[in-house]
Short mmCIF file of C-alpha atoms in Angstrom, two decimals:
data_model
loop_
_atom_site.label_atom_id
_atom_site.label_comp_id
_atom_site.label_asym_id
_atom_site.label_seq_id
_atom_site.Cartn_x
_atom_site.Cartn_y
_atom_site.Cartn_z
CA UNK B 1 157.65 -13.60 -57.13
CA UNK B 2 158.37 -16.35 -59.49
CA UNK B 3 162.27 -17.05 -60.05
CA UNK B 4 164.85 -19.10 -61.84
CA UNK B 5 167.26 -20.68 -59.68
CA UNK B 6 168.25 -19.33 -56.11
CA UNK B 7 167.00 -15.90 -57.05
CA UNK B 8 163.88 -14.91 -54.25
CA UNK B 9 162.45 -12.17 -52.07
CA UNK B 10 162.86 -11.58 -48.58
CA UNK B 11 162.29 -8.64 -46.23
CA UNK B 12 160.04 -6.25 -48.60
CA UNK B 13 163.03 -5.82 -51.73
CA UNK B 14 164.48 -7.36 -54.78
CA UNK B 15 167.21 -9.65 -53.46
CA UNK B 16 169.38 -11.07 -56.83
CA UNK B 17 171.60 -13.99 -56.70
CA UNK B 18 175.27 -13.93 -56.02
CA UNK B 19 176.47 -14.23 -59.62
CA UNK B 20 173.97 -11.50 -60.81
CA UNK B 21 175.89 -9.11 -57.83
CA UNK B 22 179.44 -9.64 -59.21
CA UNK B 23 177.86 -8.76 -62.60
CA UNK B 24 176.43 -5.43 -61.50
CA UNK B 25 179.59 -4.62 -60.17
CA UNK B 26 181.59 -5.45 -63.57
CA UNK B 27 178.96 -3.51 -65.52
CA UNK B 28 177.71 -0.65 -63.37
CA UNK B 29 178.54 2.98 -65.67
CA UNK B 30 179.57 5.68 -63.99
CA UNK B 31 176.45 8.52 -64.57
CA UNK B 32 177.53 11.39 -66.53
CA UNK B 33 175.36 13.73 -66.85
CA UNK B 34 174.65 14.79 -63.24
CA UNK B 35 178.79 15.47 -63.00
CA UNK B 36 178.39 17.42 -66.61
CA UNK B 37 175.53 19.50 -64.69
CA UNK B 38 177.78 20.14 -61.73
CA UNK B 39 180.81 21.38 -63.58
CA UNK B 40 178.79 23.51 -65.64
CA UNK B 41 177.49 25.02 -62.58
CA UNK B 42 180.68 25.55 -60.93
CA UNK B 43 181.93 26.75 -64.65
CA UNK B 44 178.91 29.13 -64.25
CA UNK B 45 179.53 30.56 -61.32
CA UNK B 46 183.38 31.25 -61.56
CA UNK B 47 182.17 33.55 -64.87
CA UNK B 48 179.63 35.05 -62.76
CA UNK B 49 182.47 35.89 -60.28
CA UNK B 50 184.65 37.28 -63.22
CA UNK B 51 181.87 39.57 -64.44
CA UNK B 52 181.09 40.15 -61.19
CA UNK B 53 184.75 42.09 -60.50
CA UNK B 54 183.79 43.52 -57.39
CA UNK B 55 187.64 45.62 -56.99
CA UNK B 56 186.44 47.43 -59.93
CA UNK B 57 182.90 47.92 -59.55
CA UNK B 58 182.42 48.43 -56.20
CA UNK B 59 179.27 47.72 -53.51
CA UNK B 60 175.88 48.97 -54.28
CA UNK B 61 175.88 49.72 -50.67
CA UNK B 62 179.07 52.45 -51.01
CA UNK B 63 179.90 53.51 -47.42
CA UNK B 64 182.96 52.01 -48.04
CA UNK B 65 181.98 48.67 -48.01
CA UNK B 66 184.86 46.25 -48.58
CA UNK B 67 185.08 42.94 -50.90
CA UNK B 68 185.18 39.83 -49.45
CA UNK B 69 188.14 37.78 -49.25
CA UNK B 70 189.87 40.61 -52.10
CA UNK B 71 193.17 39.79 -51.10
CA UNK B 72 193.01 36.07 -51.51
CA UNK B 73 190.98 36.03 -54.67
CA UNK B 74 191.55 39.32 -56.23
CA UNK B 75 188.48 40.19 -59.43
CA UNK B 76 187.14 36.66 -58.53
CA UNK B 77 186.13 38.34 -54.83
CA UNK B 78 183.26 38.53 -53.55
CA UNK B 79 180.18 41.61 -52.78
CA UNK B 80 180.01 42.50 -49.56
CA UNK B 81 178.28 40.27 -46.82
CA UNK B 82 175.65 42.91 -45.88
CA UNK B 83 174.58 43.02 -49.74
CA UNK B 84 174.77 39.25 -50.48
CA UNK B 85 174.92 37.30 -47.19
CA UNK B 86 175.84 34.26 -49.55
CA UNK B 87 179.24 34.97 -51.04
CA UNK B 88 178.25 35.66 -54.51
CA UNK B 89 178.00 38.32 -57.03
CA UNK B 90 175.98 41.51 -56.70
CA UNK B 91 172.21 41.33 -57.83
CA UNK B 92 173.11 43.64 -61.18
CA UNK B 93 175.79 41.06 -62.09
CA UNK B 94 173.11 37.96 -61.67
CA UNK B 95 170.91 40.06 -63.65
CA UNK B 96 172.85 41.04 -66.64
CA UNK B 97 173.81 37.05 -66.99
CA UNK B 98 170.51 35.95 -66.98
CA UNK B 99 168.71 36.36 -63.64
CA UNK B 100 164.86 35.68 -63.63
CA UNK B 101 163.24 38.87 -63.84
CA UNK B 102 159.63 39.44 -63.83
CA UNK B 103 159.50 42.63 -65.99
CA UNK B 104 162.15 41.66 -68.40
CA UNK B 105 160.39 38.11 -69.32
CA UNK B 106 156.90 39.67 -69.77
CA UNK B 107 157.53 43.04 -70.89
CA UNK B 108 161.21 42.65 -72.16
CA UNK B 109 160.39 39.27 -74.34
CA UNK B 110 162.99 37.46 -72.37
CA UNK B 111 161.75 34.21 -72.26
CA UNK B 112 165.11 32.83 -72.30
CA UNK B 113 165.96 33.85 -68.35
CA UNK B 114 163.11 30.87 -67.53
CA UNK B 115 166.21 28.53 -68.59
CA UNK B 116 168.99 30.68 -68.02
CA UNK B 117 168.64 31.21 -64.35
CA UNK B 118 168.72 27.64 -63.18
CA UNK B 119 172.40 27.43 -64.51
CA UNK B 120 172.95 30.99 -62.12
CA UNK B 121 173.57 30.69 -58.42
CA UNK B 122 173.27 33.42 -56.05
CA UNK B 123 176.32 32.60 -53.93
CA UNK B 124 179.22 30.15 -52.85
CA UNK B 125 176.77 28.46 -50.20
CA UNK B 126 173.50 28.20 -52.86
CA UNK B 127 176.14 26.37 -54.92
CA UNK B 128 177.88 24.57 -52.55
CA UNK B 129 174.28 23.71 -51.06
CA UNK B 130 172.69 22.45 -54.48
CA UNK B 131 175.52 20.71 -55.66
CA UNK B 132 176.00 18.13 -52.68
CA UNK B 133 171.66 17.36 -52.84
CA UNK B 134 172.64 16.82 -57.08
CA UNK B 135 174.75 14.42 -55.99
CA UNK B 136 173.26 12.69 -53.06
CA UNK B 137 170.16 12.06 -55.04
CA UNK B 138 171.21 12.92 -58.76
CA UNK B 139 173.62 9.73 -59.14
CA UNK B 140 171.20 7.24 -58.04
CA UNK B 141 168.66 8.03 -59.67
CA UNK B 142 170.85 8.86 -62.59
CA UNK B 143 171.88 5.10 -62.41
CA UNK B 144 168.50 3.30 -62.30
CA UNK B 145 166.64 5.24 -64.95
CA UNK B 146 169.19 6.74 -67.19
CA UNK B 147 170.07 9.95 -68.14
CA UNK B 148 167.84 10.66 -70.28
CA UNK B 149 164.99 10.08 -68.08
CA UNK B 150 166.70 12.29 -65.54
CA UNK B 151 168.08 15.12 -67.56
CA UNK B 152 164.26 15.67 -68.61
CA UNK B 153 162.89 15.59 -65.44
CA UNK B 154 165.79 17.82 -64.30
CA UNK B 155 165.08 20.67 -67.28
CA UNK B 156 160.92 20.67 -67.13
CA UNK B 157 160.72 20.72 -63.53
CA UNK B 158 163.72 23.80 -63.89
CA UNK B 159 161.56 25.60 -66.04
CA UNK B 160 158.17 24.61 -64.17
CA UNK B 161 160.18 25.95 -61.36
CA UNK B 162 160.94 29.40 -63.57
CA UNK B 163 157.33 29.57 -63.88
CA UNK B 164 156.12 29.61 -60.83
CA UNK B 165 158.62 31.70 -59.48
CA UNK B 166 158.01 34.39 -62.06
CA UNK B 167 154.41 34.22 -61.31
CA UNK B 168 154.32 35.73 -57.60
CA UNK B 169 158.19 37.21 -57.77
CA UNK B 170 158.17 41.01 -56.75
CA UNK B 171 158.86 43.30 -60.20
CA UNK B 172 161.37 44.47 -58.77
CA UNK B 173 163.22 41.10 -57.53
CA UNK B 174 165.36 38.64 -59.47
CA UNK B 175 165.57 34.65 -58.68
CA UNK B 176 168.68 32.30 -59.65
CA UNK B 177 169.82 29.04 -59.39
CA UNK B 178 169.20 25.10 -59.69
CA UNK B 179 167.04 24.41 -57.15
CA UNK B 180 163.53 24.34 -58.98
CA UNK B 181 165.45 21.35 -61.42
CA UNK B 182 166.68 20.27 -58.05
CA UNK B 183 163.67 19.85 -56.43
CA UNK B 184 161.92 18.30 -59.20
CA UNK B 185 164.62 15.14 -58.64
CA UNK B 186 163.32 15.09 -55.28
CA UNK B 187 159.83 15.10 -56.46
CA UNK B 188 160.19 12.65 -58.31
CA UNK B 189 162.51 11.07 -56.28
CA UNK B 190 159.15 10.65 -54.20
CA UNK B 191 156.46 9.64 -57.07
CA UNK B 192 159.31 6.72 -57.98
CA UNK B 193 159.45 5.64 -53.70
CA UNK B 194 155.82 5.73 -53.86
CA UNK B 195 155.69 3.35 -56.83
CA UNK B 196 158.60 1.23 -56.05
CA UNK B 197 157.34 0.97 -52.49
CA UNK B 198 158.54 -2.43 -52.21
CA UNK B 199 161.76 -2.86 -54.05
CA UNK B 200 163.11 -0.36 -50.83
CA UNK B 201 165.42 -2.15 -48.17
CA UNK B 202 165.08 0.60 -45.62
CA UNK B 203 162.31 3.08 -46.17
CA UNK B 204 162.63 5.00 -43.13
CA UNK B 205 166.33 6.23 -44.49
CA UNK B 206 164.89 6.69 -47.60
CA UNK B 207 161.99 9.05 -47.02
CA UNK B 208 164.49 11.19 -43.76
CA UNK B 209 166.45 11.93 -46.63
CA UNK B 210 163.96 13.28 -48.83
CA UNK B 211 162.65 15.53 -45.89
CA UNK B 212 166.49 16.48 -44.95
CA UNK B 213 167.12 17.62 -48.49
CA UNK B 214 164.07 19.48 -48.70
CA UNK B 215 164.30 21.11 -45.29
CA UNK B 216 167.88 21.95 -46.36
CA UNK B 217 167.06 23.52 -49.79
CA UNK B 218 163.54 25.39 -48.20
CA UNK B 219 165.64 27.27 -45.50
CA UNK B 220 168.11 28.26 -48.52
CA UNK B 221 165.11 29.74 -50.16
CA UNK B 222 164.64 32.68 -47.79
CA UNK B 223 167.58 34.29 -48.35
CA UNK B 224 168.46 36.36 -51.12
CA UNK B 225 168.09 35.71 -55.04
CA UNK B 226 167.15 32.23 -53.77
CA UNK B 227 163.05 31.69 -53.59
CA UNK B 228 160.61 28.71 -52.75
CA UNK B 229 157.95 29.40 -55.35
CA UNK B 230 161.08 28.17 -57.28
CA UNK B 231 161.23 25.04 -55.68
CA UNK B 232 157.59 24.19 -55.00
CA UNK B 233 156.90 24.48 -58.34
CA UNK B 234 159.93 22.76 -59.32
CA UNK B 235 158.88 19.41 -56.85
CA UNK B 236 155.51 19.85 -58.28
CA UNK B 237 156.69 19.69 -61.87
CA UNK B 238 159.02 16.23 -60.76
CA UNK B 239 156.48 14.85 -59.01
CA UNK B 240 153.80 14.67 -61.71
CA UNK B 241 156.70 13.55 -64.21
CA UNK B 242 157.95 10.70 -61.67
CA UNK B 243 154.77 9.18 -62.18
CA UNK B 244 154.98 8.64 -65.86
CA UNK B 245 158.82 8.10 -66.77
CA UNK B 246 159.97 6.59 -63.28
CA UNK B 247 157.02 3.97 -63.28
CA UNK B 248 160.15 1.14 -63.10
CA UNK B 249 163.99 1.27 -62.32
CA UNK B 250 165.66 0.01 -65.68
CA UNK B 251 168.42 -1.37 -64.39
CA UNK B 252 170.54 -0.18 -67.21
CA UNK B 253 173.98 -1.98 -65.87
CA UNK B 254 172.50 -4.94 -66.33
CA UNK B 255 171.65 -7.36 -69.41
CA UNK B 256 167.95 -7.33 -70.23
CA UNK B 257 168.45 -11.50 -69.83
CA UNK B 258 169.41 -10.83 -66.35
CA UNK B 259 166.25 -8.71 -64.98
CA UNK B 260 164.16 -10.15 -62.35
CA UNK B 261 160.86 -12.01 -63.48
CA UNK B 262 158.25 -11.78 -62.08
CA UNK B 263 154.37 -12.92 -62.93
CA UNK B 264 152.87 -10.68 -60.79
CA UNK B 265 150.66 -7.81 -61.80
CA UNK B 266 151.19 -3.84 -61.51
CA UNK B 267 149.98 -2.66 -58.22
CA UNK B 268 148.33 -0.18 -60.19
CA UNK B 269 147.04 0.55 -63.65
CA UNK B 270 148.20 3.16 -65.90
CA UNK B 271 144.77 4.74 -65.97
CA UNK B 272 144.90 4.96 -61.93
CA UNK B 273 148.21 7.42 -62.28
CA UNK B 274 146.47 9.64 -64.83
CA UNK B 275 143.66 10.25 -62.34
CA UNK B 276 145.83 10.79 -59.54
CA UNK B 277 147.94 13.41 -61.93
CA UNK B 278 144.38 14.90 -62.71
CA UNK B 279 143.00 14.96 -59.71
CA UNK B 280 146.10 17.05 -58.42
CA UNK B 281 146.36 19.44 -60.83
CA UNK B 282 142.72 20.20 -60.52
CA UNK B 283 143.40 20.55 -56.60
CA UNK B 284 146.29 23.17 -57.57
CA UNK B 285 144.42 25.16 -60.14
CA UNK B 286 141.67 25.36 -57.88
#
């Protein structure tokens, strides 16, 4: 790697001088729009909650089934554990905000629910769940490519996600939440690690916290209003799109004067990724 003054490369990563680490610190930005995504979730929720009003409306299981927690949070309590093991509204409440519903997107003409419902969570534990991976993975990445970049990846890979999920869902079963657009950051989370294979430090941590993540977010998927066709074809959907906008980190902190040189050439050519992207879609369709 050719370099100007005491900049180098040791152990497999970028290493920058000391001057151009005081810098990043000065200049690093605080992401925005992974926080903005978070508080609109939690924003989303607490109105599902308040339509939800499950004092007044009652269990779909009647039997007498109480409302959790109704003391302590009065119309913001939630249904019954037996009917929504998650601490969240009932299913009638997700739908009539904007659940993913087979029947209503094909028959109804509601295309709209293949965006709405990765803004919907099922429960206090999907949320609380999908939130704390958005933020483990959703502010780094956020930092080296810009939001931009990342709020793309986050909404196609939502509504590739959508897509999939409405594709093999039951007609008779509604899907919410963020992990599709979730798992598409992880997807491409893993395109970019693949790429970037040697600007990584450690990547043993790197790739155990991918898999931790995902194992995380899969076991979330079996339970109710929560499904994995949602997040495989959410990863699927970040994965292709890592490949073409994560190609480089951009180091956006940092003055374009101050980037790393380097004469060496691409590991691989652009043609090389389109293939790959080709070759793996025609493994998927087939």
């Amino acid at each position: 790697m050719a370099t100007g003054g005491s900049q180098g490369k040791a152990a497999g990563y970028y290493q920058y001088p000391a001057s151009y680490a005081a810098a990043d610190e000065e200049r690093r930005w605080w992401p925005w729009l992974v926080p903005t995504v978070l508080v609109a979730c939690i924003a989303v929720f607490a109105a599902e909650m308040f339509v939800n009003d499950c004092l007044r409306h009652g269990s779909a299981l009647g039997g007498g089934a109480g409302c959790v927690a109704a003391g302590l949070l009065r119309r913001f309590s939630f249904q019954p554990l037996r009917e929504n093991p998650l601490f969240g509204p009932s299913s009638a409440t997700l739908e009539k905000m904007g659940a993913l519903n087979w029947a209503k997107v094909v028959h109804g003409h509601q295309g709209w629910r293949l965006i709405s419902c990765i803004w919907l969570h099922a429960g206090l534990v999907h949320l609380v769940v999908n939130m704390l991976s958005l933020l483990f993975i959703g502010i780094r990445l956020e930092q080296q490519f810009g939001f931009v970049r990342i709020g793309v990846i986050y909404l196609i890979s939502g509504f590739g996600g959508s897509v999939l999920s409405a594709l093999f869902l039951r007609r008779n079963y509604i899907s919410v939440g963020a992990s599709g657009a979730l798992f598409g950051l992880l997807g491409s989370m893993l395109s970019e690690l693949i790429m970037n294979w040697t600007i990584y430090s450690n990547k043993a941590a790197a790739i155990i916290t991918l898999l931790f993540i995902i194992a995380i977010n899969m076991a979330i998927g079996i339970l109710p209003h929560a499904d994995n066709f949602a997040h495989i074809g959410g990863f699927a959907s970040g994965f292709l799109l890592g490949f073409v906008l994560l190609a480089r980190p951009q180091f956006g902190w940092m003055e374009r004067s101050e980037l790393p040189q380097t004469n060496q050439p691409p590991k691989y050519k652009l043609y090389q990724y389109v293939l790959w992207v080709a070759a793996l879609l025609l493994l998927v369709v087939g």
